[in-house]
Amino acid sequence: MSKQNHSFVSAAKVVALLTLLSRVLGLVRDALMARYFGAVIMHYFGIPFQVPNLVRRLFGEGALTAALIPVYTDELKKDPEQAQLLARSVLTLLISGLTCLTLVGIIVLLAFRYSDAAASYDPKTIHMLSLGAIMLPYMIFICYAAVVGGLLQVHRHFIAPALVPAFLNTTIIIGVYGFARFFGADPWQQIYAAAWSVFAAGLIQIAVQIPAMRKHGISPRLRFSFNEPSIRRVFTIMAPMMIGLAAVQINTVSDNLIAFYFSSSQASGPYMEFFGHQVLCPVNEGSVNYLYNAQRCYQFPLGVFGVALATAIFPFLSSCVSENDMKGFARQLNHGIRLTIFIGLPSTLGLMLISGPMVRAIFEGGEFTANDAAQTASTVVYYAVGVIAYCMQQLVVRAFYSFKDSKTPVNIAVKMIFLNFFMNLILIWPLATGGLGLSTAICATIQAGWLLFILIKRKNLDLNGGITICVIKCAIASAIMTIIGWLFLKNTGNLNKYMQLLTLTILCFTVYFAAAAGLKTQEASMLFRKKK
């Protein structure tokens, strides 16, 4: 493996390890909130909390960062001073636009919250609006932090950006555990501690990156100069990227909104009006939280590895395109695909296997009941079907963006968004929240496969080297892991749920990598080879 390929794998390992820390803290956060507040309160907290996270995908670490990195890389090679001016202008425009959007959003939410019409709504919905007004400014902070993180990655600085999510999780944990009781005895009041913690976390996430910004010459000072060719290039590329890179996230939000609309509640009862008919609601109140918790579980391997790999490889792919090194580009993409298969396939089967023990150990307890855990675990299984596709999509979309091609991903993404919406409406009735997860998985698989096919054909890339052998060996190792893990589960039904999850996870991890090593998979050596 070339030095450059080895560099991106090393960077991916750094990002993955730090992301693992963040994901573990995220699960601790979600477990704490599930026990404190239960599925119903989190059902109403989840919708406003997802708004800034979707905007982050669209304007932060998603589209804007993906558009900025190739242009910033080109400018940095030609004129470092001009590159810094570009960064300041883009960050200024980002802050200005999101501040206006946030102010409008807060005014609308609060105006409705305190209007006469609000009196006729369920008090839970009113709480949701108030929580949204508190958390909405977070989208300014997290988008700024995400774009700064992308700029730092061009300078091969991955540590500070990868640690940013950990500060969100830590701040919410401290806020809920340490300060919730000061908001009153009612859990519907205590949930506001979590909302204010989100607000505070955004400021902290910016602050922790300032030393790295100064080290690499990225100034936080505003610059209101936007009429430059490089800036126009960034936003010309970015416009369609907002949908292209965030398709999975948009589908996820679609899942949650449909679950919210079709769920029963104490106020509305078990039936709903649907096309002029009274029909039984396909999901229960709390379904948004089932989806959210299931998404957190399947996004664990996606965040730890899929996003880490795509984040680390993107600057290297952009450099290859900038230098017109198509062989180097194909070689790196080949390694990225093989590593995605190597981790994604066992992650899919592993999530299906441990979904029950994982959800029971992490979420069940306090206000989160056994029935809540069972429905969440079932949803995890359906989401897990698409783990490889989620990871592959992150990788292949960035490969297109390395060529500054944003039209192809967005064309396919738009089709997938509409397909996911209609599949949601079909599958929610027989499979409840599991149907929403399955729809997202199917659409992500179609999208990733379609994009990869077009990329190979259009750029005449030779990506076959080692991929077939990788699939075969990983499938064998994954099958061995699944069989042994299933036998363990079958014979440990009375084991403590925490010990069962820990033992099963270690067992599956050990068996898979031992089998992979026994089969002499090259991907294992890529991950564990020491940096020279």
XYZ file of C-alpha atoms in Angstrom:
532
model
C 0.000 0.000 0.000
C 1.339 3.427 -0.941
C 2.337 5.983 1.639
C -0.626 8.168 0.732
C -3.092 5.292 1.109
C -1.494 4.364 4.397
C -1.922 7.982 5.542
C -5.670 8.016 4.972
C -6.067 4.670 6.781
C -4.056 6.056 9.698
C -6.208 9.184 9.728
C -9.346 7.041 9.553
C -8.194 5.072 12.590
C -7.653 8.268 14.584
C -11.092 9.589 13.640
C -12.687 6.188 14.315
C -11.179 5.886 17.803
C -12.251 9.380 18.793
C -15.671 8.836 17.236
C -15.945 5.600 19.214
C -15.429 7.629 22.385
C -18.166 10.024 21.291
C -20.558 7.204 20.377
C -20.062 5.488 23.732
C -20.782 8.791 25.475
C -23.798 9.189 23.174
C -25.192 5.850 24.254
C -24.622 6.785 27.907
C -26.483 10.036 27.219
C -29.401 8.258 25.538
C -29.573 5.592 28.241
C -29.676 8.277 30.932
C -32.391 10.253 29.158
C -34.459 7.139 28.440
C -34.462 6.234 32.131
C -35.129 9.788 33.303
C -37.854 10.714 30.849
C -39.164 7.564 29.123
C -40.250 7.062 25.522
C -43.204 9.490 25.567
C -41.308 12.611 26.667
C -38.410 11.734 24.377
C -40.986 11.295 21.600
C -41.642 15.054 21.832
C -38.019 16.015 22.524
C -36.733 14.097 19.496
C -38.390 16.141 16.745
C -36.976 19.597 17.708
C -33.605 18.046 18.566
C -33.331 16.664 15.039
C -33.876 20.049 13.365
C -30.396 21.482 14.110
C -28.854 18.096 13.345
C -30.481 18.019 9.906
C -29.289 21.583 9.240
C -25.813 20.462 10.311
C -25.958 17.776 7.628
C -27.139 20.243 5.017
C -24.976 23.289 5.795
C -22.287 22.038 8.140
C -20.346 18.827 7.879
C -22.463 17.813 4.875
C -22.952 19.948 1.820
C -20.980 23.078 2.665
C -17.960 21.196 3.961
C -18.040 18.795 1.007
C -18.158 21.742 -1.404
C -15.562 23.783 0.464
C -12.848 21.137 0.915
C -11.978 20.640 -2.812
C -11.978 24.405 -3.493
C -10.046 25.196 -0.301
C -7.525 22.461 -1.184
C -6.944 24.013 -4.624
C -6.577 27.509 -3.168
C -4.227 26.304 -0.441
C -1.843 24.887 -3.051
C -1.949 28.045 -5.197
C -2.119 30.804 -2.565
C -2.410 29.983 1.169
C -3.310 33.576 2.045
C -6.222 33.573 -0.417
C -7.337 30.233 0.998
C -7.607 31.762 4.466
C -9.622 34.681 3.107
C -11.936 32.182 1.414
C -12.425 30.352 4.732
C -13.266 33.571 6.588
C -15.793 34.665 3.951
C -17.537 31.297 3.879
C -17.749 31.129 7.676
C -19.093 34.690 7.801
C -21.770 33.906 5.239
C -22.685 30.727 7.120
C -23.098 32.531 10.436
C -25.074 35.384 8.884
C -27.500 33.120 7.035
C -28.106 30.735 9.923
C -28.531 33.566 12.420
C -31.316 35.056 10.302
C -32.908 31.619 9.887
C -32.681 30.955 13.618
C -34.247 34.276 14.588
C -37.144 33.717 12.207
C -37.624 30.201 13.549
C -37.627 31.298 17.186
C -40.092 34.110 16.493
C -42.476 31.738 14.683
C -42.267 29.067 17.392
C -42.772 31.462 20.271
C -45.524 33.386 18.483
C -47.492 30.172 18.065
C -46.535 28.959 21.534
C -48.147 32.002 23.153
C -50.991 32.528 20.679
C -54.666 31.909 21.466
C -54.666 28.962 19.044
C -52.122 27.116 21.207
C -54.739 26.624 23.917
C -56.521 24.037 21.783
C -53.396 21.906 21.322
C -52.080 19.053 23.444
C -49.771 20.454 26.202
C -47.113 17.980 25.012
C -47.035 19.696 21.639
C -46.628 23.060 23.356
C -43.628 21.692 25.260
C -42.197 20.527 21.939
C -42.407 24.053 20.524
C -40.707 25.559 23.570
C -37.915 22.977 23.446
C -37.446 23.759 19.775
C -37.042 27.490 20.445
C -34.304 26.770 23.003
C -32.352 24.328 20.824
C -32.688 26.136 17.495
C -29.574 28.357 18.009
C -27.533 25.172 18.319
C -27.665 24.840 14.547
C -25.528 28.005 14.214
C -22.893 26.701 16.606
C -22.707 23.141 15.308
C -22.601 24.176 11.645
C -19.763 26.608 12.348
C -17.889 23.915 14.306
C -18.467 21.370 11.524
C -17.151 23.623 8.737
C -14.111 24.562 10.814
C -13.546 20.844 11.354
C -13.585 20.282 7.588
C -10.974 23.008 7.080
C -8.767 21.488 9.770
C -8.993 18.102 8.055
C -7.493 19.616 4.892
C -4.510 20.523 7.087
C -4.467 16.853 8.198
C -5.651 17.809 11.687
C -8.338 15.283 12.649
C -8.274 15.210 16.451
C -10.180 18.379 17.411
C -13.003 17.903 14.843
C -13.462 14.265 15.863
C -13.761 15.241 19.540
C -16.510 17.820 18.919
C -19.468 15.382 19.274
C -18.062 14.071 22.550
C -18.521 17.514 24.107
C -22.206 17.549 23.135
C -22.792 14.183 24.782
C -20.784 15.070 27.889
C -22.584 18.405 28.320
C -26.036 16.795 28.068
C -25.059 14.054 30.530
C -23.881 16.659 33.042
C -26.921 18.838 32.398
C -29.477 16.066 32.880
C -27.756 14.279 35.749
C -26.588 17.383 37.608
C -29.150 20.090 36.903
C -32.480 18.517 35.856
C -33.774 18.554 39.436
C -33.420 22.349 39.570
C -36.097 22.686 36.876
C -38.754 21.109 39.125
C -40.088 17.703 40.077
C -42.126 17.209 36.889
C -40.175 15.339 34.146
C -41.839 17.593 31.554
C -40.017 20.506 33.205
C -36.778 18.616 33.802
C -36.424 17.905 30.080
C -35.625 21.610 29.657
C -32.273 20.920 31.331
C -31.390 18.783 28.320
C -32.477 21.503 25.895
C -30.343 24.177 27.579
C -27.449 21.705 27.685
C -27.671 21.378 23.913
C -27.450 25.177 23.614
C -24.389 25.299 25.889
C -22.713 22.395 24.095
C -22.732 24.331 20.819
C -20.618 27.112 22.309
C -18.214 24.584 23.831
C -17.838 22.759 20.491
C -16.621 25.964 18.859
C -14.312 26.890 21.729
C -12.403 23.583 21.719
C -11.387 24.064 18.081
C -10.025 27.602 18.416
C -6.461 26.506 19.382
C -6.259 24.283 16.290
C -7.656 27.092 14.136
C -4.941 29.450 15.321
C -2.255 26.832 14.758
C -3.232 26.437 11.097
C -3.915 30.098 10.421
C -7.721 29.878 10.229
C -8.979 33.163 11.611
C -12.373 33.399 13.380
C -12.679 37.077 12.329
C -15.649 37.903 10.105
C -15.066 38.945 6.482
C -17.973 40.417 4.540
C -16.507 39.960 1.074
C -18.391 37.445 -1.028
C -17.929 38.497 -4.651
C -14.946 36.268 -5.432
C -14.647 33.380 -7.931
C -13.596 30.833 -5.291
C -16.612 31.657 -3.096
C -18.976 31.386 -6.053
C -17.439 28.002 -6.884
C -18.106 26.744 -3.368
C -21.778 27.708 -3.364
C -22.321 26.612 -6.973
C -21.117 23.138 -6.001
C -22.921 23.224 -2.659
C -26.454 24.033 -3.833
C -27.401 20.527 -5.026
C -25.144 18.853 -2.462
C -27.546 19.826 0.324
C -29.815 17.016 -0.836
C -27.197 14.681 -2.287
C -25.098 14.159 0.817
C -27.966 14.363 3.313
C -30.329 11.878 1.645
C -30.076 9.319 4.444
C -30.588 12.048 7.052
C -33.594 13.459 5.185
C -35.037 9.948 4.984
C -34.425 9.534 8.702
C -36.306 12.741 9.481
C -39.068 11.577 7.146
C -39.269 8.356 9.173
C -39.675 10.340 12.387
C -42.283 12.755 11.041
C -44.376 9.914 9.641
C -44.077 8.036 12.946
C -45.153 11.185 14.797
C -48.146 11.763 12.512
C -49.375 8.143 12.529
C -48.864 7.495 16.250
C -51.664 7.146 18.748
C -51.744 9.197 21.952
C -53.791 9.619 25.115
C -55.329 12.781 23.668
C -56.285 11.428 20.224
C -56.894 7.795 21.132
C -55.900 4.675 19.144
C -57.641 5.764 15.919
C -56.817 8.449 13.377
C -58.452 10.094 10.380
C -56.896 8.782 7.158
C -58.406 9.749 3.771
C -61.824 10.257 5.343
C -61.800 6.974 7.288
C -61.196 6.106 10.927
C -58.275 3.654 11.020
C -56.218 2.125 13.807
C -52.910 3.937 14.250
C -50.030 1.695 13.065
C -47.642 2.900 15.803
C -47.955 3.946 19.444
C -47.047 7.177 21.189
C -43.322 6.915 21.780
C -42.599 5.613 18.271
C -40.366 8.602 17.484
C -38.185 7.617 20.418
C -38.109 3.973 19.267
C -36.837 5.190 15.914
C -34.348 7.580 17.477
C -32.890 4.920 19.768
C -32.749 2.420 16.908
C -31.002 4.997 14.734
C -28.453 5.587 17.473
C -27.731 1.854 17.526
C -27.300 1.375 13.781
C -25.397 4.654 13.474
C -22.821 3.368 15.933
C -20.818 1.445 13.290
C -21.737 4.092 10.699
C -20.397 6.924 12.843
C -17.400 5.067 14.215
C -16.228 3.678 10.905
C -18.302 4.747 7.880
C -18.203 8.489 8.500
C -14.656 8.276 9.883
C -13.408 6.561 6.732
C -15.244 8.969 4.408
C -14.021 11.973 6.419
C -10.408 10.805 6.352
C -10.307 9.767 2.690
C -12.039 12.849 1.244
C -9.021 15.224 1.375
C -6.838 12.518 -0.193
C -9.320 11.850 -3.007
C -9.542 15.588 -3.650
C -5.745 15.795 -3.831
C -5.627 12.955 -6.365
C -8.196 14.675 -8.565
C -6.362 18.000 -8.234
C -3.141 16.272 -9.389
C -4.982 14.291 -12.115
C -3.808 11.023 -10.535
C -6.611 8.665 -11.552
C -4.676 5.525 -10.673
C -4.082 6.842 -7.176
C -7.751 7.826 -6.921
C -8.908 4.333 -7.950
C -6.432 2.688 -5.592
C -7.589 4.692 -2.597
C -11.267 4.227 -3.408
C -10.652 0.485 -3.787
C -9.144 0.354 -0.314
C -12.030 2.397 1.047
C -14.619 0.033 -0.444
C -12.838 -3.043 0.861
C -12.551 -1.586 4.351
C -16.256 -0.688 4.236
C -17.145 -4.295 3.390
C -14.727 -5.622 5.998
C -16.414 -3.647 8.785
C -19.928 -3.229 7.380
C -20.821 -6.887 6.784
C -20.116 -8.143 10.323
C -21.690 -4.960 11.701
C -24.933 -5.771 9.875
C -25.125 -9.329 11.179
C -23.787 -8.334 14.585
C -26.443 -5.647 15.064
C -29.182 -8.105 14.153
C -27.754 -10.593 16.615
C -27.279 -8.300 19.601
C -30.207 -5.912 19.016
C -32.262 -7.371 21.877
C -29.499 -7.543 24.520
C -28.132 -4.149 23.411
C -31.434 -2.277 23.712
C -32.330 -3.953 27.010
C -28.943 -3.158 28.525
C -28.707 0.428 27.269
C -32.244 1.762 27.413
C -34.534 -0.480 29.490
C -35.211 0.686 33.031
C -36.894 3.551 34.845
C -39.497 5.127 32.557
C -38.391 3.041 29.551
C -40.389 -0.198 29.708
C -39.727 -3.722 28.453
C -42.306 -3.169 25.705
C -40.475 -0.002 24.629
C -37.244 -2.006 24.497
C -38.814 -4.793 22.430
C -40.178 -2.374 19.821
C -36.865 -0.525 19.644
C -34.904 -3.775 19.196
C -37.188 -4.864 16.363
C -36.593 -1.542 14.608
C -32.808 -1.924 14.987
C -32.938 -5.193 13.044
C -34.579 -3.543 10.036
C -32.237 -0.551 10.051
C -29.254 -2.926 10.278
C -30.049 -4.307 6.815
C -28.555 -1.153 5.304
C -25.383 -0.675 7.387
C -23.009 -1.422 4.485
C -25.033 0.854 2.221
C -24.987 3.725 4.747
C -21.200 3.496 4.978
C -20.731 3.013 1.226
C -22.950 5.987 0.443
C -20.794 8.256 2.597
C -17.706 7.086 0.710
C -19.026 7.136 -2.867
C -20.809 10.478 -2.601
C -17.554 12.077 -1.468
C -15.796 10.428 -4.392
C -18.167 12.282 -6.725
C -17.609 15.508 -4.831
C -13.854 15.132 -5.280
C -14.576 15.694 -8.984
C -16.821 18.654 -8.003
C -19.729 16.653 -9.437
C -22.754 17.382 -7.291
C -25.434 16.851 -9.924
C -25.208 13.065 -10.162
C -25.580 12.362 -6.415
C -28.434 14.821 -6.072
C -30.378 13.379 -9.018
C -30.290 9.927 -7.472
C -30.851 11.240 -3.936
C -34.044 13.042 -4.922
C -35.418 9.820 -6.409
C -34.526 7.938 -3.228
C -36.192 10.519 -0.983
C -39.487 10.149 -2.841
C -39.149 6.348 -2.945
C -38.469 6.250 0.796
C -41.509 8.402 1.535
C -43.889 6.122 -0.372
C -42.288 2.957 1.028
C -42.712 4.406 4.518
C -46.445 4.812 3.933
C -46.669 1.217 2.724
C -44.408 -0.568 5.234
C -45.485 1.235 8.411
C -48.784 -0.669 8.453
C -47.467 -4.261 8.503
C -44.118 -3.615 10.260
C -44.760 -0.482 12.399
C -41.508 1.401 13.080
C -39.565 -1.546 11.647
C -41.113 -0.768 8.261
C -39.715 2.765 8.402
C -36.273 1.379 9.152
C -36.489 -1.171 6.353
C -37.538 1.494 3.865
C -34.516 3.627 4.750
C -32.216 0.604 4.429
C -33.567 -0.404 1.016
C -33.306 3.128 -0.379
C -29.759 3.552 0.925
C -28.735 0.260 -0.700
C -30.190 1.262 -4.063
C -28.576 4.691 -3.836
C -25.083 3.435 -2.938
C -25.106 0.724 -5.620
C -26.411 3.071 -8.293
C -23.810 5.748 -7.517
C -20.937 3.269 -7.501
C -22.018 1.821 -10.849
C -22.150 5.289 -12.442
C -18.788 6.319 -10.974
C -17.014 3.219 -12.262
C -18.542 3.520 -15.724
C -18.135 7.286 -16.121
C -14.543 7.512 -14.869
C -13.496 4.133 -16.304
C -12.143 3.065 -12.907
C -10.634 -0.336 -12.250
C -11.888 -1.142 -8.747
C -12.055 -4.930 -8.939
C -8.681 -5.667 -7.395
C -9.296 -7.694 -4.238
C -12.965 -6.755 -3.745
C -14.423 -10.160 -4.699
C -11.964 -11.995 -2.452
C -12.724 -9.493 0.315
C -16.482 -10.177 0.072
C -15.992 -13.957 0.161
C -13.615 -13.944 3.115
C -15.661 -11.410 5.083
C -18.847 -13.407 4.453
C -17.209 -16.586 5.776
C -15.806 -14.832 8.852
C -19.157 -13.096 9.492
C -21.046 -16.403 9.200
C -18.734 -18.035 11.747
C -19.195 -15.062 14.089
C -22.997 -15.162 13.742
C -23.291 -18.889 14.398
C -21.118 -18.768 17.503
C -22.869 -15.640 18.754
C -26.308 -17.224 18.231
C -25.261 -20.339 20.162
C -24.025 -18.139 22.996
C -27.327 -16.247 23.132
C -29.337 -19.466 23.049
C -27.553 -20.802 26.123
C -27.246 -17.627 28.229
C -30.862 -16.510 28.562
C -30.600 -16.188 32.354
C -27.366 -14.196 32.316
C -27.378 -10.591 33.596
C -28.277 -8.325 30.651
C -25.166 -6.156 30.991
C -22.846 -9.141 31.255
C -24.618 -10.827 28.357
C -24.166 -7.793 26.091
C -20.530 -7.255 27.080
C -19.589 -10.911 26.692
C -21.460 -11.291 23.410
C -19.857 -8.152 21.940
C -16.350 -9.229 22.912
C -17.024 -12.763 21.678
C -18.293 -11.611 18.271
C -15.455 -9.118 17.854
C -12.833 -11.719 18.768
C -14.301 -14.485 16.627
C -14.672 -12.270 13.552
C -11.165 -10.856 13.632
C -9.675 -14.252 14.479
C -11.518 -15.784 11.520
C -10.456 -12.880 9.290
C -6.852 -13.324 10.370
C -7.089 -17.067 9.759
C -8.388 -16.372 6.252
C -5.510 -13.878 5.768
C -7.692 -10.938 4.763
C -5.651 -7.957 3.599
C -8.135 -5.524 5.117
C -7.272 -6.675 8.651
C -3.609 -5.884 8.010
C -4.580 -2.421 6.678
C -6.334 -1.593 9.942
C -3.783 -3.036 12.336
C -0.553 -2.226 10.519
C 1.518 0.178 12.571
C 2.413 3.544 11.107
C 6.049 3.648 10.050
